[in-house]
Amino acid sequence: MFEPKYILNPDPQIVERIKQAKKKKKEIFGEEYCPCVLSKFHGPDTICPCKDYREKGICICQLYVD
């Protein structure tokens, strides 16, 4: 099983853009859902860091890197 390290992307512009997107989702939907996930798919598995990252190390948003 993947053990997430939660290492942020070294590019500060990417990190800032994603943090702002997560903040906006929290304001609208009440949780920091992954910015790459459409609202119709929001749920516990898509709260950042999402289930794909926690279990497989896959971060589509590129906030976290291996």
PDB file of C-alpha atoms in Angstrom:
ATOM      1  CA  MET A   1       0.000   0.000   0.000  1.00  0.00           C
ATOM      2  CA  PHE A   2       1.188   3.523  -0.798  1.00  0.00           C
ATOM      3  CA  GLU A   3       2.323   5.580   2.197  1.00  0.00           C
ATOM      4  CA  PRO A   4       1.737   9.244   1.290  1.00  0.00           C
ATOM      5  CA  LYS A   5       4.568  11.668   2.065  1.00  0.00           C
ATOM      6  CA  TYR A   6       2.564  14.859   1.478  1.00  0.00           C
ATOM      7  CA  ILE A   7       5.431  16.670  -0.245  1.00  0.00           C
ATOM      8  CA  LEU A   8       4.218  19.873  -1.866  1.00  0.00           C
ATOM      9  CA  ASN A   9       5.091  20.651  -5.438  1.00  0.00           C
ATOM     10  CA  PRO A  10       8.318  22.695  -5.488  1.00  0.00           C
ATOM     11  CA  ASP A  11       6.736  25.225  -7.863  1.00  0.00           C
ATOM     12  CA  PRO A  12       5.235  27.950  -5.628  1.00  0.00           C
ATOM     13  CA  GLN A  13       2.952  29.195  -8.409  1.00  0.00           C
ATOM     14  CA  ILE A  14       1.301  25.795  -8.776  1.00  0.00           C
ATOM     15  CA  VAL A  15       0.934  25.445  -5.004  1.00  0.00           C
ATOM     16  CA  GLU A  16      -0.602  28.917  -4.661  1.00  0.00           C
ATOM     17  CA  ARG A  17      -3.023  28.348  -7.557  1.00  0.00           C
ATOM     18  CA  ILE A  18      -4.220  25.060  -6.074  1.00  0.00           C
ATOM     19  CA  LYS A  19      -4.509  26.495  -2.557  1.00  0.00           C
ATOM     20  CA  GLN A  20      -6.684  29.306  -3.911  1.00  0.00           C
ATOM     21  CA  ALA A  21      -8.870  26.810  -5.785  1.00  0.00           C
ATOM     22  CA  LYS A  22      -9.267  24.699  -2.640  1.00  0.00           C
ATOM     23  CA  LYS A  23     -10.153  27.808  -0.637  1.00  0.00           C
ATOM     24  CA  LYS A  24     -12.830  28.736  -3.165  1.00  0.00           C
ATOM     25  CA  LYS A  25     -14.307  25.235  -3.054  1.00  0.00           C
ATOM     26  CA  LYS A  26     -14.413  25.437   0.759  1.00  0.00           C
ATOM     27  CA  GLU A  27     -16.297  28.748   0.540  1.00  0.00           C
ATOM     28  CA  ILE A  28     -18.813  27.333  -1.959  1.00  0.00           C
ATOM     29  CA  PHE A  29     -19.153  23.683  -0.887  1.00  0.00           C
ATOM     30  CA  GLY A  30     -17.946  23.648   2.735  1.00  0.00           C
ATOM     31  CA  GLU A  31     -14.928  21.375   2.153  1.00  0.00           C
ATOM     32  CA  GLU A  32     -11.576  21.673   0.409  1.00  0.00           C
ATOM     33  CA  TYR A  33     -12.412  19.337  -2.450  1.00  0.00           C
ATOM     34  CA  CYS A  34      -9.758  18.664  -5.042  1.00  0.00           C
ATOM     35  CA  PRO A  35      -9.847  21.418  -7.669  1.00  0.00           C
ATOM     36  CA  CYS A  36      -9.581  18.834 -10.436  1.00  0.00           C
ATOM     37  CA  VAL A  37     -12.867  17.158  -9.409  1.00  0.00           C
ATOM     38  CA  LEU A  38     -16.217  18.360 -10.751  1.00  0.00           C
ATOM     39  CA  SER A  39     -18.717  19.288  -8.048  1.00  0.00           C
ATOM     40  CA  LYS A  40     -21.101  16.487  -9.029  1.00  0.00           C
ATOM     41  CA  PHE A  41     -18.393  14.031  -7.899  1.00  0.00           C
ATOM     42  CA  HIS A  42     -17.648  15.689  -4.533  1.00  0.00           C
ATOM     43  CA  GLY A  43     -17.634  13.377  -1.551  1.00  0.00           C
ATOM     44  CA  PRO A  44     -15.379  12.133   1.244  1.00  0.00           C
ATOM     45  CA  ASP A  45     -12.997  10.529  -1.257  1.00  0.00           C
ATOM     46  CA  THR A  46     -12.392  13.807  -3.095  1.00  0.00           C
ATOM     47  CA  ILE A  47     -11.493  16.009  -0.127  1.00  0.00           C
ATOM     48  CA  CYS A  48      -7.867  17.058  -0.580  1.00  0.00           C
ATOM     49  CA  PRO A  49      -5.685  15.133  -0.211  1.00  0.00           C
ATOM     50  CA  CYS A  50      -8.009  12.800  -2.075  1.00  0.00           C
ATOM     51  CA  LYS A  51      -8.320   9.052  -1.811  1.00  0.00           C
ATOM     52  CA  ASP A  52      -6.330   8.538  -5.032  1.00  0.00           C
ATOM     53  CA  TYR A  53      -3.360  10.317  -3.481  1.00  0.00           C
ATOM     54  CA  ARG A  54      -3.721   8.752  -0.035  1.00  0.00           C
ATOM     55  CA  GLU A  55      -3.929   5.230  -1.446  1.00  0.00           C
ATOM     56  CA  LYS A  56      -2.067   5.341  -4.773  1.00  0.00           C
ATOM     57  CA  GLY A  57       0.101   8.454  -4.760  1.00  0.00           C
ATOM     58  CA  ILE A  58      -1.792   9.968  -7.687  1.00  0.00           C
ATOM     59  CA  CYS A  59      -2.318  13.731  -7.454  1.00  0.00           C
ATOM     60  CA  ILE A  60      -3.933  14.977 -10.648  1.00  0.00           C
ATOM     61  CA  CYS A  61      -3.856  18.567  -9.363  1.00  0.00           C
ATOM     62  CA  GLN A  62      -0.072  18.340  -8.925  1.00  0.00           C
ATOM     63  CA  LEU A  63      -0.217  19.806  -5.423  1.00  0.00           C
ATOM     64  CA  TYR A  64       1.626  16.802  -4.037  1.00  0.00           C
ATOM     65  CA  VAL A  65       4.609  15.140  -5.654  1.00  0.00           C
ATOM     66  CA  ASP A  66       6.414  11.872  -4.975  1.00  0.00           C
TER      67      ASP A  66
END
